[in-house]
Short mmCIF file of C-alpha atoms and ligand atoms in Angstrom, two decimals:
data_model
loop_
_atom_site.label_atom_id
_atom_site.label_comp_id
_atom_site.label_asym_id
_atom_site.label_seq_id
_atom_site.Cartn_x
_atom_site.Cartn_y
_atom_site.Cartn_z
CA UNK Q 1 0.00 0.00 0.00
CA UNK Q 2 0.93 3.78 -0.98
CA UNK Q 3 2.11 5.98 1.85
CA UNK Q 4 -1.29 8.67 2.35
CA UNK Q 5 -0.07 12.09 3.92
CA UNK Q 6 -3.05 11.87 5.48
CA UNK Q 7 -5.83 9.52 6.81
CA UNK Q 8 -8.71 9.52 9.40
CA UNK Q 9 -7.14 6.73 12.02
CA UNK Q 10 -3.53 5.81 11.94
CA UNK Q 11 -2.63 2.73 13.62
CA UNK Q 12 0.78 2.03 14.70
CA UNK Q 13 1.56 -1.89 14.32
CA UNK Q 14 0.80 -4.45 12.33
CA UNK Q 15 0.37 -7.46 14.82
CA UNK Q 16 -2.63 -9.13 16.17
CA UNK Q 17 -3.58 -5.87 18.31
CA UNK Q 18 -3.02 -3.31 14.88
CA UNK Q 19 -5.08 -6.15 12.80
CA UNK Q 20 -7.56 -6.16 14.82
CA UNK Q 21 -7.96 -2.63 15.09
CA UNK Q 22 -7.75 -2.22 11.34
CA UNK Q 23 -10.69 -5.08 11.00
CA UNK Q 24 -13.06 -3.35 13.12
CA UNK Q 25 -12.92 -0.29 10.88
CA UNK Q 26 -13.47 -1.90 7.91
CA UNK Q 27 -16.90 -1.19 6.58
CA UNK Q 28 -16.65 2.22 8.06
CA UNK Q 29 -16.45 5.31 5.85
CA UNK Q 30 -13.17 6.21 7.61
CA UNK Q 31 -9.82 6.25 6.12
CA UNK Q 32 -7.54 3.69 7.67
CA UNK Q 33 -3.73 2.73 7.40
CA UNK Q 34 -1.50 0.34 9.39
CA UNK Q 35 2.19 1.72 9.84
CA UNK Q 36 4.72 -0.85 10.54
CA UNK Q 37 8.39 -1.03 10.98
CA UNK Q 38 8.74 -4.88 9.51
CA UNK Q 39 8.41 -6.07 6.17
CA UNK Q 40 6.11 -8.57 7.00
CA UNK Q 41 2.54 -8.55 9.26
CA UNK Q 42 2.16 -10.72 12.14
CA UNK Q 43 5.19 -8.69 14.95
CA UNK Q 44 4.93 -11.61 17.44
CA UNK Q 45 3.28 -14.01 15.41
CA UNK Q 46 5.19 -15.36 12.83
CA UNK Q 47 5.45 -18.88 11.23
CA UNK Q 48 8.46 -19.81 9.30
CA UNK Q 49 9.06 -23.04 6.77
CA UNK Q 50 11.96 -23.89 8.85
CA UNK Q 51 12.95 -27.15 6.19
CA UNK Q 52 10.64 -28.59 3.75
CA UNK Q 53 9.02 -30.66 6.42
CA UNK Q 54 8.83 -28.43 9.66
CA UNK Q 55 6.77 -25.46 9.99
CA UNK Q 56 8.06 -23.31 12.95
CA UNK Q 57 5.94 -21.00 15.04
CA UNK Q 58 8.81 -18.65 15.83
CA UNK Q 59 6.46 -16.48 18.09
CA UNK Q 60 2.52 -17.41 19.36
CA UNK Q 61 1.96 -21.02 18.89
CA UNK Q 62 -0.84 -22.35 21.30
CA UNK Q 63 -4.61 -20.79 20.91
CA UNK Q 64 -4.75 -20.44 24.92
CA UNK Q 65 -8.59 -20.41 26.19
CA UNK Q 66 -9.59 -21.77 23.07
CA UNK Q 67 -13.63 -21.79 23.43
CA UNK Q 68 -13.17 -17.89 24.48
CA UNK Q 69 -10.19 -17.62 21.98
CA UNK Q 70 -11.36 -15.20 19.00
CA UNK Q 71 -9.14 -16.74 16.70
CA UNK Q 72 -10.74 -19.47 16.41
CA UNK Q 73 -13.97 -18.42 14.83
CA UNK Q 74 -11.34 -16.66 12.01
CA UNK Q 75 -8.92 -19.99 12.02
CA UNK Q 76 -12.16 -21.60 10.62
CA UNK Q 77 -13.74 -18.39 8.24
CA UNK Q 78 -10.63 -18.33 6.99
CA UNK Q 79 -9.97 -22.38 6.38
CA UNK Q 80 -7.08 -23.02 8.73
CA UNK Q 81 -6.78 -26.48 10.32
CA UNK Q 82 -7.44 -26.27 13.99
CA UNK Q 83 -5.24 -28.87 16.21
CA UNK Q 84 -7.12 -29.90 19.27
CA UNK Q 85 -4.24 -32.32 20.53
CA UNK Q 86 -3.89 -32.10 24.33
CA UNK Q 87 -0.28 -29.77 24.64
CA UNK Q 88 2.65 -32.46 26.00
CA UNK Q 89 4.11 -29.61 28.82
CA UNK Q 90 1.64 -31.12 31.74
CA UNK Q 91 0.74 -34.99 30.98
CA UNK Q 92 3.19 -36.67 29.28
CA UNK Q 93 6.85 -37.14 29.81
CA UNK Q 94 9.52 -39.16 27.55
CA UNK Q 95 12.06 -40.98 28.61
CA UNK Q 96 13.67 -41.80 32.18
CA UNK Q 97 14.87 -38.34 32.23
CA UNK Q 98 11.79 -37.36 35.10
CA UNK Q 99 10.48 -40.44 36.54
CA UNK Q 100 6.78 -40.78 37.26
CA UNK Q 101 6.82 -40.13 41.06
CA UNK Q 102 9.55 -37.42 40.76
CA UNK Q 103 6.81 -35.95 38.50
CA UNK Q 104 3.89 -36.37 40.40
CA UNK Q 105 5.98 -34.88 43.27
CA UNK Q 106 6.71 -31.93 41.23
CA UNK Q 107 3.18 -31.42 40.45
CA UNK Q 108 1.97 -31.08 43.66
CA UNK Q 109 4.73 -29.01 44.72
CA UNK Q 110 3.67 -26.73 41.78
CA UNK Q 111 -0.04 -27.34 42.40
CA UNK Q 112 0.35 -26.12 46.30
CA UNK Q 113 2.27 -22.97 45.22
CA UNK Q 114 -0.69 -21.63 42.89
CA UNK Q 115 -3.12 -22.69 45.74
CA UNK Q 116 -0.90 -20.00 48.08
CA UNK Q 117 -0.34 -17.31 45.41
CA UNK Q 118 -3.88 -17.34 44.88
CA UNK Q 119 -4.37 -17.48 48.65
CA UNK Q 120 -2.07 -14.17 48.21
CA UNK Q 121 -4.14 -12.20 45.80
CA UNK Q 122 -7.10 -12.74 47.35
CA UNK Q 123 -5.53 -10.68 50.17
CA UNK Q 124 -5.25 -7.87 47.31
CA UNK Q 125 -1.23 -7.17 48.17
CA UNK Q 126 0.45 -7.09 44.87
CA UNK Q 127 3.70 -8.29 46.16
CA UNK Q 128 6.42 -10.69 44.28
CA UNK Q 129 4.66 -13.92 43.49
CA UNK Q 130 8.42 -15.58 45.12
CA UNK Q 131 6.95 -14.77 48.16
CA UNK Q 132 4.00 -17.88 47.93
CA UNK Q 133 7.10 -20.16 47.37
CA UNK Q 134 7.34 -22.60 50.65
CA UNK Q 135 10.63 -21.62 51.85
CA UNK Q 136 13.19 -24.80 51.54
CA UNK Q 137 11.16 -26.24 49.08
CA UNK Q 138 13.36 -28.55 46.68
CA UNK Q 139 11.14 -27.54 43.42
CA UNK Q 140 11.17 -24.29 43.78
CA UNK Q 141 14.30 -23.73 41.53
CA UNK Q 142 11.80 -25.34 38.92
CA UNK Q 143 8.45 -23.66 39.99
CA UNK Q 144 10.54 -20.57 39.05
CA UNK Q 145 11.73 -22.30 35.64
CA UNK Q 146 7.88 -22.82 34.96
CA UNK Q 147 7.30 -18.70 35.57
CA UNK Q 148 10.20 -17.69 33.17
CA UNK Q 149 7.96 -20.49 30.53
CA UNK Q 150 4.46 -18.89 31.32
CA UNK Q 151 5.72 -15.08 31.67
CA UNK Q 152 9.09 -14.45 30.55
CA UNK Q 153 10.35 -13.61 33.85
CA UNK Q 154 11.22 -14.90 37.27
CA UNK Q 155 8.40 -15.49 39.85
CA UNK Q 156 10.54 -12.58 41.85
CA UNK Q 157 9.65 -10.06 39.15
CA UNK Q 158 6.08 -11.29 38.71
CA UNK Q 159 3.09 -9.43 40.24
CA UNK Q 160 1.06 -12.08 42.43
CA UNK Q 161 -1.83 -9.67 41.32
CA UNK Q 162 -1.61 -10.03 37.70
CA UNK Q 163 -1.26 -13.28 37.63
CA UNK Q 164 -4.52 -13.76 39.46
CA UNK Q 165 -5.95 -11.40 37.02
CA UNK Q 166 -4.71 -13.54 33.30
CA UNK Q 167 -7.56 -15.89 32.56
CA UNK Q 168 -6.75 -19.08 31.23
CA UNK Q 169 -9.86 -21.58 30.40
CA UNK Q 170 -7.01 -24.26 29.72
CA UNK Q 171 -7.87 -25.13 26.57
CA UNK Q 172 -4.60 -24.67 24.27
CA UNK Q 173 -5.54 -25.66 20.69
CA UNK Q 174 -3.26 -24.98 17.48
CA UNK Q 175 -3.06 -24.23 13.99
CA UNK Q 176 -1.29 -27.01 11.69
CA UNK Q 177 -0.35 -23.90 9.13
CA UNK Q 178 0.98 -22.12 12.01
CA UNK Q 179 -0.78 -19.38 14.04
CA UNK Q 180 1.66 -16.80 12.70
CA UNK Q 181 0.64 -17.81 9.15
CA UNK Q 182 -2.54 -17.40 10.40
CA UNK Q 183 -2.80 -13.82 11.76
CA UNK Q 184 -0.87 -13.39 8.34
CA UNK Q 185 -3.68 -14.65 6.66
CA UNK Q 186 -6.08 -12.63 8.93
CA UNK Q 187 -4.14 -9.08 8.18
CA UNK Q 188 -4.28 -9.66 4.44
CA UNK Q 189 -6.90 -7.85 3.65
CA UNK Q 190 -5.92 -4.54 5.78
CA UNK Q 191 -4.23 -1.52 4.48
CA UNK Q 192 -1.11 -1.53 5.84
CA UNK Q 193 2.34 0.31 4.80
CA UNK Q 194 5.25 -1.87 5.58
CA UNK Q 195 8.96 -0.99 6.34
CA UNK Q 196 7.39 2.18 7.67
CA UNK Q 197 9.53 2.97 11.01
CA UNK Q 198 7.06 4.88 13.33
CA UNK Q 199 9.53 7.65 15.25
CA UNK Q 200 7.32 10.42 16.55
CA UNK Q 201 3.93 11.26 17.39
CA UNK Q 202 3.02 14.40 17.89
CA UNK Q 203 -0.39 15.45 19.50
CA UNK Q 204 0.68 19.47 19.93
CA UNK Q 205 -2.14 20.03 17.45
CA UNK Q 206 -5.15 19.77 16.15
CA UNK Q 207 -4.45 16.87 13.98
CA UNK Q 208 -2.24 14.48 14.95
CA UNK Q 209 1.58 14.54 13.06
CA UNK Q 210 3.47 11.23 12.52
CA UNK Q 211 7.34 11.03 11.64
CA UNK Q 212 8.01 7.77 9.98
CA UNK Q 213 10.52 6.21 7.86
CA UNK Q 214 8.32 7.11 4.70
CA UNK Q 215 7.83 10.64 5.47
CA UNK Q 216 5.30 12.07 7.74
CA UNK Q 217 1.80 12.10 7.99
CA UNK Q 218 -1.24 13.64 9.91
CA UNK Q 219 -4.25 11.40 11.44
CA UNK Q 220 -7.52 12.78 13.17
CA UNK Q 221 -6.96 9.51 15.62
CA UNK Q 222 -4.28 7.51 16.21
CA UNK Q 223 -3.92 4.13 17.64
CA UNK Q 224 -0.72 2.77 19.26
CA UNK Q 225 -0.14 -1.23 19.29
CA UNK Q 226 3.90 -1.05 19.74
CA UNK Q 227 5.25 -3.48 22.57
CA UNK Q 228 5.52 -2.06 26.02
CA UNK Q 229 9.60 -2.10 25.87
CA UNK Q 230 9.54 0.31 23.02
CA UNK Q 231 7.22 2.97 24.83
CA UNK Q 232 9.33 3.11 28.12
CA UNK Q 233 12.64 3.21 26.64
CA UNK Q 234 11.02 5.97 23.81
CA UNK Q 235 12.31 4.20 21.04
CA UNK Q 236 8.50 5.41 19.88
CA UNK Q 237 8.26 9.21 21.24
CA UNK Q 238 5.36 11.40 22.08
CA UNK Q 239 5.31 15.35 21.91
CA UNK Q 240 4.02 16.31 24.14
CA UNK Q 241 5.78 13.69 26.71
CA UNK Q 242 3.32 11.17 28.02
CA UNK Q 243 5.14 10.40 31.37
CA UNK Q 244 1.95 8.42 32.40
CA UNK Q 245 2.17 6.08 29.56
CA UNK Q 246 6.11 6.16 29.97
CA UNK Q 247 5.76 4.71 33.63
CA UNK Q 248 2.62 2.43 32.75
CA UNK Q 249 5.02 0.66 29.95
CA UNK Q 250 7.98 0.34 32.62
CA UNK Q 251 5.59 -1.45 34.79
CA UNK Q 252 4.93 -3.67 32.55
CA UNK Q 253 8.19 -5.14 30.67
CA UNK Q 254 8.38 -7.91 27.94
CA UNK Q 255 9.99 -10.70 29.58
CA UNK Q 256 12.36 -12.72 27.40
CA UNK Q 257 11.19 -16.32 26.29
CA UNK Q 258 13.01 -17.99 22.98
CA UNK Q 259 12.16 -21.10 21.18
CA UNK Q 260 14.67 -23.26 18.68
CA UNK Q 261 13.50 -25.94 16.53
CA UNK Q 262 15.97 -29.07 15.69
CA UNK Q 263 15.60 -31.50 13.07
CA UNK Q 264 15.51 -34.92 13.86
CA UNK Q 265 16.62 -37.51 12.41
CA UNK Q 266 14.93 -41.17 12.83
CA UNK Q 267 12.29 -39.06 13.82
CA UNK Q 268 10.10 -42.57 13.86
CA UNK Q 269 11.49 -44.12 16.37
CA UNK Q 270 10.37 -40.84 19.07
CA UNK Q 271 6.55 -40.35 20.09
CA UNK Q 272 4.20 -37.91 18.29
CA UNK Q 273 3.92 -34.82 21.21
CA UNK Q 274 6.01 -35.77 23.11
CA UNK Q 275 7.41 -33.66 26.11
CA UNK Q 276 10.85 -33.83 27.66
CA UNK Q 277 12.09 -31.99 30.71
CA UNK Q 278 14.67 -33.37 33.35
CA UNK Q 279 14.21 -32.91 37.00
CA UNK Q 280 17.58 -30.63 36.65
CA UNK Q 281 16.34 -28.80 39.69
CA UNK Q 282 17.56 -25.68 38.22
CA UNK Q 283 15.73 -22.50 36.93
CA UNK Q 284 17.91 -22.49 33.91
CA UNK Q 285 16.60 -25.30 31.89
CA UNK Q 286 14.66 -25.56 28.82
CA UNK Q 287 11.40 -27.77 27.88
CA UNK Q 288 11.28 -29.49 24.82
CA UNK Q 289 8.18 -31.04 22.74
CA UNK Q 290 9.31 -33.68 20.16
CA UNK Q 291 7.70 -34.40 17.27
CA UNK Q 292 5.07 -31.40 16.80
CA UNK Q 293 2.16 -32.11 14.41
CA UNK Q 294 4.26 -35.87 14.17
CA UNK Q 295 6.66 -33.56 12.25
CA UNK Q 296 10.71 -34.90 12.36
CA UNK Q 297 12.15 -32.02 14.65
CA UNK Q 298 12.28 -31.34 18.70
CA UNK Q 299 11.36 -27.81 19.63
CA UNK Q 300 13.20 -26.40 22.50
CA UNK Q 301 11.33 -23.49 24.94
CA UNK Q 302 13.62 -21.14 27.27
CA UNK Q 303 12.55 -18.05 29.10
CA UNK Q 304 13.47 -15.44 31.82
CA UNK Q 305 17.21 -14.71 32.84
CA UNK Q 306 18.43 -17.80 31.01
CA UNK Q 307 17.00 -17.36 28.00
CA UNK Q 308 18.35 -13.27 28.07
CA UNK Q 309 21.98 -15.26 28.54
CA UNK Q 310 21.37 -17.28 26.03
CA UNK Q 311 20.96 -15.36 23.51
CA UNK Q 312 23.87 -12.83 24.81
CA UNK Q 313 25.84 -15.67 23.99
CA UNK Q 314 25.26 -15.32 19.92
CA UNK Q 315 23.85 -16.54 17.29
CA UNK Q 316 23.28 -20.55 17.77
CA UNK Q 317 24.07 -20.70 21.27
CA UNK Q 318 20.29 -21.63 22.10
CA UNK Q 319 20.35 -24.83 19.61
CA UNK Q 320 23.82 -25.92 20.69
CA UNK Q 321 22.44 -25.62 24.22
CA UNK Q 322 19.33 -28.13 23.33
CA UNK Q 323 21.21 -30.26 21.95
CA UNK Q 324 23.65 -30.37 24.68
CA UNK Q 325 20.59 -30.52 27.37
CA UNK Q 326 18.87 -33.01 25.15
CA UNK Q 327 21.91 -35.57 25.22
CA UNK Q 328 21.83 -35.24 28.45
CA UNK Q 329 18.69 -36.11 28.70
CA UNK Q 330 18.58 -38.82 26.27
CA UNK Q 331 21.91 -40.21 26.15
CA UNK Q 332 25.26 -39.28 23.89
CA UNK Q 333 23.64 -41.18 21.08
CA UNK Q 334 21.06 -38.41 19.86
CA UNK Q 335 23.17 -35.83 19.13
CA UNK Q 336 24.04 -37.58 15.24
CA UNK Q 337 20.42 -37.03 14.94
CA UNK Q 338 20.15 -33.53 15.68
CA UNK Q 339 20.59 -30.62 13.32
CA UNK Q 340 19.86 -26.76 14.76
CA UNK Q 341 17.00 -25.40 11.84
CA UNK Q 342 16.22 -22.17 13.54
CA UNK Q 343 15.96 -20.34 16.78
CA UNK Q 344 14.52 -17.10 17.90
CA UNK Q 345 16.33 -14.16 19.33
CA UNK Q 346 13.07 -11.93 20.40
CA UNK Q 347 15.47 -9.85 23.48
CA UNK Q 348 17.31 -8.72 20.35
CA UNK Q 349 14.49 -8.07 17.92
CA UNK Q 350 14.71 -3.82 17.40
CA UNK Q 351 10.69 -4.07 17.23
CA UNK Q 352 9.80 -6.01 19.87
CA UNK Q 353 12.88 -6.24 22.26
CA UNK Q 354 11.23 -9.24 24.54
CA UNK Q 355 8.46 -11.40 24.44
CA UNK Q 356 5.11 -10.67 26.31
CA UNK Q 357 4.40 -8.47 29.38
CA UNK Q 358 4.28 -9.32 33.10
CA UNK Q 359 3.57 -6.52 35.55
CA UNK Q 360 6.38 -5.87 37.82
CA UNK Q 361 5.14 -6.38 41.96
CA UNK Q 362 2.82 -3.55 42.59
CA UNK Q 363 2.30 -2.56 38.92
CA UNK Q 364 -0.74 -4.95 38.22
CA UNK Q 365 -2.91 -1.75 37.84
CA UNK Q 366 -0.88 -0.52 34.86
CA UNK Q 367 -2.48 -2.14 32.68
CA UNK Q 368 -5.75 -0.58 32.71
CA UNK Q 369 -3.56 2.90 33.14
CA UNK Q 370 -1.68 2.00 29.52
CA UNK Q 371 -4.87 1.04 27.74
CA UNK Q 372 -6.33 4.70 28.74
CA UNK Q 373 -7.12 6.51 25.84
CA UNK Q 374 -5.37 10.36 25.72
CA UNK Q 375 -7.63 13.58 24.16
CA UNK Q 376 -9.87 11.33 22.70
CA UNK Q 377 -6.77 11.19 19.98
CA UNK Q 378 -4.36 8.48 21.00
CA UNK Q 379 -5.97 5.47 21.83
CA UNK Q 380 -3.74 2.24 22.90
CA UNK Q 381 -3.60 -1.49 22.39
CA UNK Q 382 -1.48 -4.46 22.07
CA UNK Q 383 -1.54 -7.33 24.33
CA UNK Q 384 -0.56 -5.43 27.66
CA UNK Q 385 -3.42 -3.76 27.44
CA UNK Q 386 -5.81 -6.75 27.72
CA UNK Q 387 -7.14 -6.93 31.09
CA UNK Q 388 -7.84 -10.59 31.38
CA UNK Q 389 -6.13 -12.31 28.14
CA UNK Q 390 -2.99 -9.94 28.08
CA UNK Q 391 0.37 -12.28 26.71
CA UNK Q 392 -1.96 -13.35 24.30
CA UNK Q 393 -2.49 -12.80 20.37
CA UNK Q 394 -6.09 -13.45 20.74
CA UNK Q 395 -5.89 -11.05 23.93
CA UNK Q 396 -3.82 -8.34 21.41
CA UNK Q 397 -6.42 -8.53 18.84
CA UNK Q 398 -9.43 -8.35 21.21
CA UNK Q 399 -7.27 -5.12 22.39
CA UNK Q 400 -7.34 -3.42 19.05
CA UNK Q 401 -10.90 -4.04 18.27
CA UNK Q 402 -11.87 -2.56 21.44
CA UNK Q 403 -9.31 0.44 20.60
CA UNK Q 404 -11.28 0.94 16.96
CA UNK Q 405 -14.42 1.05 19.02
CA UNK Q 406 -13.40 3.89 21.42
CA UNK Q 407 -12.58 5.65 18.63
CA UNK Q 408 -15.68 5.06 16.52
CA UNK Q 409 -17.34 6.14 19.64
CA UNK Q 410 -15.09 9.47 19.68
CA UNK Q 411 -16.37 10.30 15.99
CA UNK Q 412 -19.48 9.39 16.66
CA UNK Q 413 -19.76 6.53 14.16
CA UNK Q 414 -21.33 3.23 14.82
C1 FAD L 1 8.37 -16.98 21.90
C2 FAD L 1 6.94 -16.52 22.03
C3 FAD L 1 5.94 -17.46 22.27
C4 FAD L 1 4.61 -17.04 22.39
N1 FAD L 1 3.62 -17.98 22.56
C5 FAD L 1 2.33 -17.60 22.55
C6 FAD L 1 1.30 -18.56 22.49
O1 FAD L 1 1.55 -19.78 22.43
N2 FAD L 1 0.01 -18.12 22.46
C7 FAD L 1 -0.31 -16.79 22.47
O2 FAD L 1 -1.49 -16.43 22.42
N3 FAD L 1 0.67 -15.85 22.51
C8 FAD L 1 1.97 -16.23 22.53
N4 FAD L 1 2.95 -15.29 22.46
C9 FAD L 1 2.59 -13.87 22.58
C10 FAD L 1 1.96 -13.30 21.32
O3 FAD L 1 2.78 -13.59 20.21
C11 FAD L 1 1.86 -11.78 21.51
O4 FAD L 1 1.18 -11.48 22.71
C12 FAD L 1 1.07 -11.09 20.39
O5 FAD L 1 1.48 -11.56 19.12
C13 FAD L 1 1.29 -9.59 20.52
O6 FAD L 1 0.56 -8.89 19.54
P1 FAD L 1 0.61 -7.29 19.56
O7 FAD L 1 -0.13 -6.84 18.37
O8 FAD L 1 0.21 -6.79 20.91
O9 FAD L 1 2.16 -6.93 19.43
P2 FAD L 1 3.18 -7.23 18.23
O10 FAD L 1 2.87 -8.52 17.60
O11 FAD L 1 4.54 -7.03 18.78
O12 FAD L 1 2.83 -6.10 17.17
C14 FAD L 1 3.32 -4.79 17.27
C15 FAD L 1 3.83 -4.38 15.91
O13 FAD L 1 4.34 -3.05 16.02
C16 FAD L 1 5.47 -2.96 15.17
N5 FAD L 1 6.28 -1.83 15.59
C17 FAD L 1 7.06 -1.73 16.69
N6 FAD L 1 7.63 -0.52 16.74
C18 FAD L 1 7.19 0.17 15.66
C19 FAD L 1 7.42 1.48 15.19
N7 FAD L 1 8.21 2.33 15.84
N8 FAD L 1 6.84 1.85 14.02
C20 FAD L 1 6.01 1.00 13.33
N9 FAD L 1 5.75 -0.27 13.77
C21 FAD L 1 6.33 -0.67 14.92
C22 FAD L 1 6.15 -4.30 15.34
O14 FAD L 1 7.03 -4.58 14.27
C23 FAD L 1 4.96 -5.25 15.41
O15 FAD L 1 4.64 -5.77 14.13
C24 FAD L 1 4.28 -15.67 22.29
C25 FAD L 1 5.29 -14.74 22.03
C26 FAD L 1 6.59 -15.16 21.88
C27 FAD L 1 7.64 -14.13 21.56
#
């Protein structure tokens, strides 16, 4: 799409949050463009043909709360195969690598600690979730591995209060295409202007000016989808200053979590969704899933501190580590099988710079502050907005459509 030098809503981002947004104004006699700093749509959801036979979600993979999951109802409009395949990460375990009882053991460790953060929020202090660990406990090195999995971050950076508040129907389904291809598929249709680096937004004036990469151009409204990093370090700047945003964003960080896919060889002779994880007893550990979709490849998951170290190390480092962990594992043997295909580095990624927001302790109320709209001009989305689905790409895109709607209701229009 042509760069306008002008247009009636703006939207900054071209992920789930910015799709959605752009969907809900479709239809409307408003003029709409997406501005995004990739060349491609998707920003956190992106699927990648990592060899002829493995499709690789690089970012979202798992339709969480399915039956409430909004993607789903567009997975089927738009003809994508949904996977309803129970995820390997709680059931099923290969190997001798975590013996049954060990597991059990672990489960009820883990099972315990969510009964006493919960215990915790109910109290309404919005303290370090750390603190509902039983002190001494010999899982709690991985409880905390678990955290760094589910929110990028250590439990001691974790809000007890926001976790209480995500909503999670447990119900993880998948696309076979990929969910990145999907949301892809989903943002076809929507005017967007790619390679388009968003720098400034200035509100000083009546209409709204926008520095980009392609020039700049004025909106009447403007809606912001750019992950939360980006806003508190002002890699995206407003004029005037929006200190309230500014804080709101630092309150609620992208953790780090990075995924590698490695094909295997003899892939026949390994179970269909399968899940491996050792009882290491350490935080810094990863959690593979062999044999995705039955394809021939082990995907490796890391998050938090280790997965920020990781991928200090350089390029590779998180697919030599798998395969070192895996061997481990598994014996000496596997490694002849084992060939790194690709590996994400989202801590480095200039547009994203992390993964998905947690609030820090005593920031669970940010959200709702950096989902306020400002002047009935700048409205805001993007997952860490979503009150209840936030991590999410189904809660990003529920964020933009209920962005377009605030500002259909500042115009007036239905
Ligand atoms: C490894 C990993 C695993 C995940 N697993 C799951 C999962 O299984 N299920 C799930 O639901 N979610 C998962 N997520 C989270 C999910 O991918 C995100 O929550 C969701 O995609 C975020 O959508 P968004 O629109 O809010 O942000 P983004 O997708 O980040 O979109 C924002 C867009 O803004 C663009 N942008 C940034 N700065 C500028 C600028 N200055 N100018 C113009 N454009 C700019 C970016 O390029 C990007 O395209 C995962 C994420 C990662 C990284």
């Amino acid at each position: 799409m042509s760069f306008p030098s002008s247009v009636d809503v703006a939207i900054i981002g071209a992920g789930a949050a910015g799709l959605g947004a752009a969907h809900a104004l479709q239809g409307t006699a408003l003029s709409v463009i997406v501005l995004e700093a990739r060349n491609r749509l998707g920003g956190r959801a992106w699927t990648v043909q990592a060899s002829p036979d493995v499709t690789f979600d690089v970012g979202c993979g798992w339709l969480h709360s399915a039956d409430k999951n909004s993607f789903v109802p567009i997975a089927r409009a738009l003809d994508f195969e949904l996977n309803k395949d129970l995820p390997p990460w709680r059931e099923r375990a290969y190997g001798n690598a975590f013996p049954q009882s060990e597991r059990d053991d672990f489960m009820r460790a883990m099972d315990a600690f969510y009964q006493r953060l919960w215990q915790a929020a109910q109290k309404g202090k919005d303290e370090p979730a750390s603190l509902s660990l039983e002190p001494g406990n010999r899982w709690n090195p991985m409880i905390d591995a678990i955290s760094t999995y589910i929110n990028g971050c250590e439990l001691e950076d974790m809000s007890t209060l926001d976790w209480d508040a995500y909503e999670d129907s447990e119900l993880n389904w998948r696309v076979r295409r990929g969910y990145g291809a999907l949301i892809a598929a989903y943002g076809a249709p929507c005017p967007v202007a790619l390679n388009c680096h968003v720098t400034l937004i200035d509100h000083s004036a009546k209409r709204v000016r926008i520095e980009t990469s392609q020039g700049t151009q004025t909106a009447d409204k403007v809606i912001v989808t750019v992950p939360t990093n980006l806003i508190a370090d002002e890699a995206i700047r407003f004029s005037p200053p929006l200190p309230r945003k500014v804080d709101a964003a630092a309150g609620l960080p992208l953790g780090v979590d990075d995924k590698v896919t490695l094909a295997l060889s003899d892939a026949e002779a390994f179970p269909s969704e399968g899940n491996l994880r050792g009882a290491t007893m350490r935080t810094e550990m990863g959690t593979y899933h062999i044999r995705p979709f039955g394809q021939p490849c082990i995907e490796g998951f890391f998050g938090g501190s280790f997965a920020r170290q990781l991928e200090a190390a350089g390029d590779g480092t998180i697919a030599a580590h798998s395969i070192d962990e895996i061997a481990g594992l598994l014996g000496n043997d596997i490694r002849l099988k084992l060939k790194p295909l690709y590996e994400s580095r989202w801590g480095h990624d200039p547009f994203a710079r992390g993964s998905y927001s947690h609030a820090l302790p005593g920031h669970a109320g940010d959200r709702a502050v950096l989902a306020e709209r400002v002047e009935e001009r700048l409205f805001f989305a993007g997952e860490a907005t979503s009150p209840n689905f936030f991590t999410t790409a189904h809660g990003a895109r529920d964020s933009g459509e209920r962005a377009a709607k605030e500002v259909l209701a500042a115009i007036g229009e239905r």
